[in-house]
Amino acid sequence: MSTTTATQFKRDILQDETTSEVTAILQENLTNLIDLALLMKQAHWNVVGPNFRSIHLQLDEIIETVRAGSDEVAERIVTLGVSADGRVSTVDADSKVETYPAGFVKVSETISRVADAVKQVIDSLRSAIERLGDLDAISEDMLIAISGELEKHLWMLQAQEA
């Protein structure tokens, strides 16, 4: 199977150099979002302790947001004429999200670790938003929306640590 990183679209949305820069920024965040969704599912399956059910269900809500965000980012990359890369090997090699432990994890530690991971992804998104400001307002706006949703989830996680 042959793979390419760029299409031969006749009507480019951005200029070549800008496309390369924007899609590289988006790819970084795609990798982090995919890894965050996987981390959250690991946490969802293995959380134990008091209030298990509420955090178990809350994690699924966050996962939905993260997966929708990763899909938007991937589709934006492809819209710009570049192949999105969500392969396991790429996520493993390039994600900046801290690894989640194996085994069962108590509710309080789960909340803390998940909140830390969400914050890492928010930080990456916010950095990307700053870099995209002069390059592509559409991609910038998309990441602002994704970050806003994740920030709300972070608030709700942190409220449980108090």
PDB file of C-alpha atoms in Angstrom:
ATOM      1  CA  MET A   1       0.000   0.000   0.000  1.00  0.00           C
ATOM      2  CA  SER A   2       1.400   3.346  -0.988  1.00  0.00           C
ATOM      3  CA  THR A   3       1.133   6.309   1.347  1.00  0.00           C
ATOM      4  CA  THR A   4       1.684   9.957   0.621  1.00  0.00           C
ATOM      5  CA  THR A   5       1.909  12.929   2.875  1.00  0.00           C
ATOM      6  CA  ALA A   6       0.494  15.507   0.470  1.00  0.00           C
ATOM      7  CA  THR A   7      -2.197  15.405  -2.191  1.00  0.00           C
ATOM      8  CA  GLN A   8      -2.118  16.978  -5.571  1.00  0.00           C
ATOM      9  CA  PHE A   9      -5.193  19.133  -4.963  1.00  0.00           C
ATOM     10  CA  LYS A  10      -5.664  21.693  -7.700  1.00  0.00           C
ATOM     11  CA  ARG A  11      -6.941  24.348  -5.319  1.00  0.00           C
ATOM     12  CA  ASP A  12      -4.690  24.831  -2.310  1.00  0.00           C
ATOM     13  CA  ILE A  13      -6.233  26.577   0.684  1.00  0.00           C
ATOM     14  CA  LEU A  14      -2.927  27.902   2.016  1.00  0.00           C
ATOM     15  CA  GLN A  15       0.423  28.491   0.361  1.00  0.00           C
ATOM     16  CA  ASP A  16       2.808  25.511   0.430  1.00  0.00           C
ATOM     17  CA  GLU A  17       5.134  26.801   3.143  1.00  0.00           C
ATOM     18  CA  THR A  18       2.227  27.856   5.345  1.00  0.00           C
ATOM     19  CA  THR A  19       0.473  24.533   4.771  1.00  0.00           C
ATOM     20  CA  SER A  20       3.559  22.650   5.946  1.00  0.00           C
ATOM     21  CA  GLU A  21       3.878  24.755   9.083  1.00  0.00           C
ATOM     22  CA  VAL A  22       0.174  24.631   9.965  1.00  0.00           C
ATOM     23  CA  THR A  23      -0.182  20.898   9.392  1.00  0.00           C
ATOM     24  CA  ALA A  24       2.948  20.165  11.455  1.00  0.00           C
ATOM     25  CA  ILE A  25       1.437  22.126  14.365  1.00  0.00           C
ATOM     26  CA  LEU A  26      -1.880  20.339  13.933  1.00  0.00           C
ATOM     27  CA  GLN A  27      -0.174  16.932  13.704  1.00  0.00           C
ATOM     28  CA  GLU A  28       1.567  17.519  17.052  1.00  0.00           C
ATOM     29  CA  ASN A  29      -1.796  18.140  18.647  1.00  0.00           C
ATOM     30  CA  LEU A  30      -3.480  15.249  16.855  1.00  0.00           C
ATOM     31  CA  THR A  31      -0.896  12.904  18.346  1.00  0.00           C
ATOM     32  CA  ASN A  32      -1.455  14.298  21.841  1.00  0.00           C
ATOM     33  CA  LEU A  33      -5.256  14.126  21.537  1.00  0.00           C
ATOM     34  CA  ILE A  34      -5.193  10.512  20.353  1.00  0.00           C
ATOM     35  CA  ASP A  35      -2.873   9.585  23.219  1.00  0.00           C
ATOM     36  CA  LEU A  36      -5.090  11.426  25.711  1.00  0.00           C
ATOM     37  CA  ALA A  37      -8.147   9.481  24.519  1.00  0.00           C
ATOM     38  CA  LEU A  38      -6.267   6.199  24.966  1.00  0.00           C
ATOM     39  CA  LEU A  39      -4.984   7.239  28.396  1.00  0.00           C
ATOM     40  CA  MET A  40      -8.507   8.204  29.461  1.00  0.00           C
ATOM     41  CA  LYS A  41      -9.892   4.834  28.349  1.00  0.00           C
ATOM     42  CA  GLN A  42      -7.151   3.067  30.342  1.00  0.00           C
ATOM     43  CA  ALA A  43      -8.115   5.149  33.369  1.00  0.00           C
ATOM     44  CA  HIS A  44     -11.834   4.500  32.745  1.00  0.00           C
ATOM     45  CA  TRP A  45     -11.370   0.721  32.741  1.00  0.00           C
ATOM     46  CA  ASN A  46      -9.085   0.557  35.769  1.00  0.00           C
ATOM     47  CA  VAL A  47     -10.342   3.131  38.244  1.00  0.00           C
ATOM     48  CA  VAL A  48     -11.267   1.692  41.656  1.00  0.00           C
ATOM     49  CA  GLY A  49     -12.473   3.010  44.984  1.00  0.00           C
ATOM     50  CA  PRO A  50     -15.115   5.284  46.461  1.00  0.00           C
ATOM     51  CA  ASN A  51     -17.140   7.221  43.879  1.00  0.00           C
ATOM     52  CA  PHE A  52     -15.952   4.803  41.197  1.00  0.00           C
ATOM     53  CA  ARG A  53     -19.129   5.098  39.164  1.00  0.00           C
ATOM     54  CA  SER A  54     -19.161   8.877  38.885  1.00  0.00           C
ATOM     55  CA  ILE A  55     -15.530   9.152  37.721  1.00  0.00           C
ATOM     56  CA  HIS A  56     -15.973   6.118  35.444  1.00  0.00           C
ATOM     57  CA  LEU A  57     -18.874   7.893  33.695  1.00  0.00           C
ATOM     58  CA  GLN A  58     -17.145  11.282  33.729  1.00  0.00           C
ATOM     59  CA  LEU A  59     -14.126   9.823  31.955  1.00  0.00           C
ATOM     60  CA  ASP A  60     -16.371   8.581  29.143  1.00  0.00           C
ATOM     61  CA  GLU A  61     -17.757  12.112  28.732  1.00  0.00           C
ATOM     62  CA  ILE A  62     -14.244  13.519  28.456  1.00  0.00           C
ATOM     63  CA  ILE A  63     -13.227  10.776  26.020  1.00  0.00           C
ATOM     64  CA  GLU A  64     -16.091  11.772  23.717  1.00  0.00           C
ATOM     65  CA  THR A  65     -14.830  15.360  23.693  1.00  0.00           C
ATOM     66  CA  VAL A  66     -11.227  14.311  23.060  1.00  0.00           C
ATOM     67  CA  ARG A  67     -12.134  11.899  20.260  1.00  0.00           C
ATOM     68  CA  ALA A  68     -14.305  14.515  18.565  1.00  0.00           C
ATOM     69  CA  GLY A  69     -11.433  16.994  18.846  1.00  0.00           C
ATOM     70  CA  SER A  70      -8.912  14.577  17.386  1.00  0.00           C
ATOM     71  CA  ASP A  71     -11.256  13.876  14.485  1.00  0.00           C
ATOM     72  CA  GLU A  72     -11.640  17.602  13.790  1.00  0.00           C
ATOM     73  CA  VAL A  73      -7.872  18.102  13.846  1.00  0.00           C
ATOM     74  CA  ALA A  74      -7.231  15.120  11.569  1.00  0.00           C
ATOM     75  CA  GLU A  75      -9.856  16.273   9.101  1.00  0.00           C
ATOM     76  CA  ARG A  76      -8.403  19.795   9.086  1.00  0.00           C
ATOM     77  CA  ILE A  77      -4.966  18.377   8.250  1.00  0.00           C
ATOM     78  CA  VAL A  78      -6.460  16.430   5.355  1.00  0.00           C
ATOM     79  CA  THR A  79      -8.520  19.448   4.259  1.00  0.00           C
ATOM     80  CA  LEU A  80      -5.224  21.296   3.881  1.00  0.00           C
ATOM     81  CA  GLY A  81      -3.991  18.515   1.599  1.00  0.00           C
ATOM     82  CA  VAL A  82      -1.711  16.587   3.947  1.00  0.00           C
ATOM     83  CA  SER A  83      -2.157  13.061   5.254  1.00  0.00           C
ATOM     84  CA  ALA A  84      -3.038  12.924   8.956  1.00  0.00           C
ATOM     85  CA  ASP A  85      -1.049  10.344  10.939  1.00  0.00           C
ATOM     86  CA  GLY A  86      -2.840   8.658  13.815  1.00  0.00           C
ATOM     87  CA  ARG A  87      -0.951   5.378  13.722  1.00  0.00           C
ATOM     88  CA  VAL A  88      -0.012   3.772  17.024  1.00  0.00           C
ATOM     89  CA  SER A  89       3.694   3.977  16.193  1.00  0.00           C
ATOM     90  CA  THR A  90       3.414   7.713  15.550  1.00  0.00           C
ATOM     91  CA  VAL A  91       1.433   8.355  18.715  1.00  0.00           C
ATOM     92  CA  ASP A  92       3.912   6.298  20.725  1.00  0.00           C
ATOM     93  CA  ALA A  93       6.924   8.113  19.268  1.00  0.00           C
ATOM     94  CA  ASP A  94       5.598  11.674  19.220  1.00  0.00           C
ATOM     95  CA  SER A  95       3.059  12.178  22.018  1.00  0.00           C
ATOM     96  CA  LYS A  96       4.018  14.564  24.788  1.00  0.00           C
ATOM     97  CA  VAL A  97       1.390  13.151  27.171  1.00  0.00           C
ATOM     98  CA  GLU A  98       2.855  11.455  30.228  1.00  0.00           C
ATOM     99  CA  THR A  99       2.413   7.669  30.326  1.00  0.00           C
ATOM    100  CA  TYR A 100      -0.407   6.294  32.474  1.00  0.00           C
ATOM    101  CA  PRO A 101       0.396   3.422  34.839  1.00  0.00           C
ATOM    102  CA  ALA A 102      -0.732  -0.156  34.268  1.00  0.00           C
ATOM    103  CA  GLY A 103      -3.089  -1.845  36.696  1.00  0.00           C
ATOM    104  CA  PHE A 104      -5.827  -0.543  38.933  1.00  0.00           C
ATOM    105  CA  VAL A 105      -5.596   3.054  40.099  1.00  0.00           C
ATOM    106  CA  LYS A 106      -7.538   4.544  43.019  1.00  0.00           C
ATOM    107  CA  VAL A 107     -10.100   7.253  42.260  1.00  0.00           C
ATOM    108  CA  SER A 108      -8.102  10.114  43.798  1.00  0.00           C
ATOM    109  CA  GLU A 109      -4.936   9.210  41.895  1.00  0.00           C
ATOM    110  CA  THR A 110      -6.950   8.672  38.707  1.00  0.00           C
ATOM    111  CA  ILE A 111      -8.431  12.156  38.970  1.00  0.00           C
ATOM    112  CA  SER A 112      -5.008  13.683  39.571  1.00  0.00           C
ATOM    113  CA  ARG A 113      -3.287  11.810  36.741  1.00  0.00           C
ATOM    114  CA  VAL A 114      -6.098  12.464  34.269  1.00  0.00           C
ATOM    115  CA  ALA A 115      -6.204  16.151  35.220  1.00  0.00           C
ATOM    116  CA  ASP A 116      -2.434  16.364  34.669  1.00  0.00           C
ATOM    117  CA  ALA A 117      -2.769  14.746  31.234  1.00  0.00           C
ATOM    118  CA  VAL A 118      -5.637  17.028  30.228  1.00  0.00           C
ATOM    119  CA  LYS A 119      -3.553  20.025  31.330  1.00  0.00           C
ATOM    120  CA  GLN A 120      -0.600  18.828  29.223  1.00  0.00           C
ATOM    121  CA  VAL A 121      -2.831  18.681  26.156  1.00  0.00           C
ATOM    122  CA  ILE A 122      -4.371  22.083  26.927  1.00  0.00           C
ATOM    123  CA  ASP A 123      -0.870  23.560  27.191  1.00  0.00           C
ATOM    124  CA  SER A 124       0.016  22.066  23.800  1.00  0.00           C
ATOM    125  CA  LEU A 125      -3.204  23.402  22.270  1.00  0.00           C
ATOM    126  CA  ARG A 126      -2.628  26.882  23.709  1.00  0.00           C
ATOM    127  CA  SER A 127       0.914  26.943  22.353  1.00  0.00           C
ATOM    128  CA  ALA A 128      -0.413  25.901  18.955  1.00  0.00           C
ATOM    129  CA  ILE A 129      -3.115  28.574  19.107  1.00  0.00           C
ATOM    130  CA  GLU A 130      -0.435  31.228  19.614  1.00  0.00           C
ATOM    131  CA  ARG A 131       1.649  29.903  16.712  1.00  0.00           C
ATOM    132  CA  LEU A 132      -1.344  29.618  14.377  1.00  0.00           C
ATOM    133  CA  GLY A 133      -2.504  33.191  14.947  1.00  0.00           C
ATOM    134  CA  ASP A 134      -0.778  34.651  11.894  1.00  0.00           C
ATOM    135  CA  LEU A 135      -0.833  31.462   9.816  1.00  0.00           C
ATOM    136  CA  ASP A 136      -4.384  30.124   9.680  1.00  0.00           C
ATOM    137  CA  ALA A 137      -7.348  31.612  11.537  1.00  0.00           C
ATOM    138  CA  ILE A 138      -9.568  28.590  10.785  1.00  0.00           C
ATOM    139  CA  SER A 139      -7.165  26.127  12.421  1.00  0.00           C
ATOM    140  CA  GLU A 140      -6.599  28.567  15.283  1.00  0.00           C
ATOM    141  CA  ASP A 141     -10.344  28.876  15.894  1.00  0.00           C
ATOM    142  CA  MET A 142     -10.791  25.101  15.822  1.00  0.00           C
ATOM    143  CA  LEU A 143      -8.095  24.602  18.474  1.00  0.00           C
ATOM    144  CA  ILE A 144      -9.593  27.378  20.604  1.00  0.00           C
ATOM    145  CA  ALA A 145     -12.921  25.514  20.620  1.00  0.00           C
ATOM    146  CA  ILE A 146     -11.278  22.188  21.483  1.00  0.00           C
ATOM    147  CA  SER A 147      -9.222  23.793  24.250  1.00  0.00           C
ATOM    148  CA  GLY A 148     -12.294  25.496  25.687  1.00  0.00           C
ATOM    149  CA  GLU A 149     -14.085  22.175  26.070  1.00  0.00           C
ATOM    150  CA  LEU A 150     -11.039  20.522  27.642  1.00  0.00           C
ATOM    151  CA  GLU A 151     -10.594  23.426  30.048  1.00  0.00           C
ATOM    152  CA  LYS A 152     -14.170  22.917  31.247  1.00  0.00           C
ATOM    153  CA  HIS A 153     -13.441  19.219  31.823  1.00  0.00           C
ATOM    154  CA  LEU A 154     -10.246  20.154  33.683  1.00  0.00           C
ATOM    155  CA  TRP A 155     -12.245  22.425  35.980  1.00  0.00           C
ATOM    156  CA  MET A 156     -14.642  19.588  36.771  1.00  0.00           C
ATOM    157  CA  LEU A 157     -11.787  17.184  37.474  1.00  0.00           C
ATOM    158  CA  GLN A 158      -9.950  19.656  39.699  1.00  0.00           C
ATOM    159  CA  ALA A 159     -13.113  20.419  41.657  1.00  0.00           C
ATOM    160  CA  GLN A 160     -13.025  16.815  42.855  1.00  0.00           C
ATOM    161  CA  GLU A 161      -9.498  17.195  44.247  1.00  0.00           C
ATOM    162  CA  ALA A 162     -10.453  19.961  46.664  1.00  0.00           C
TER     163      ALA A 162
END
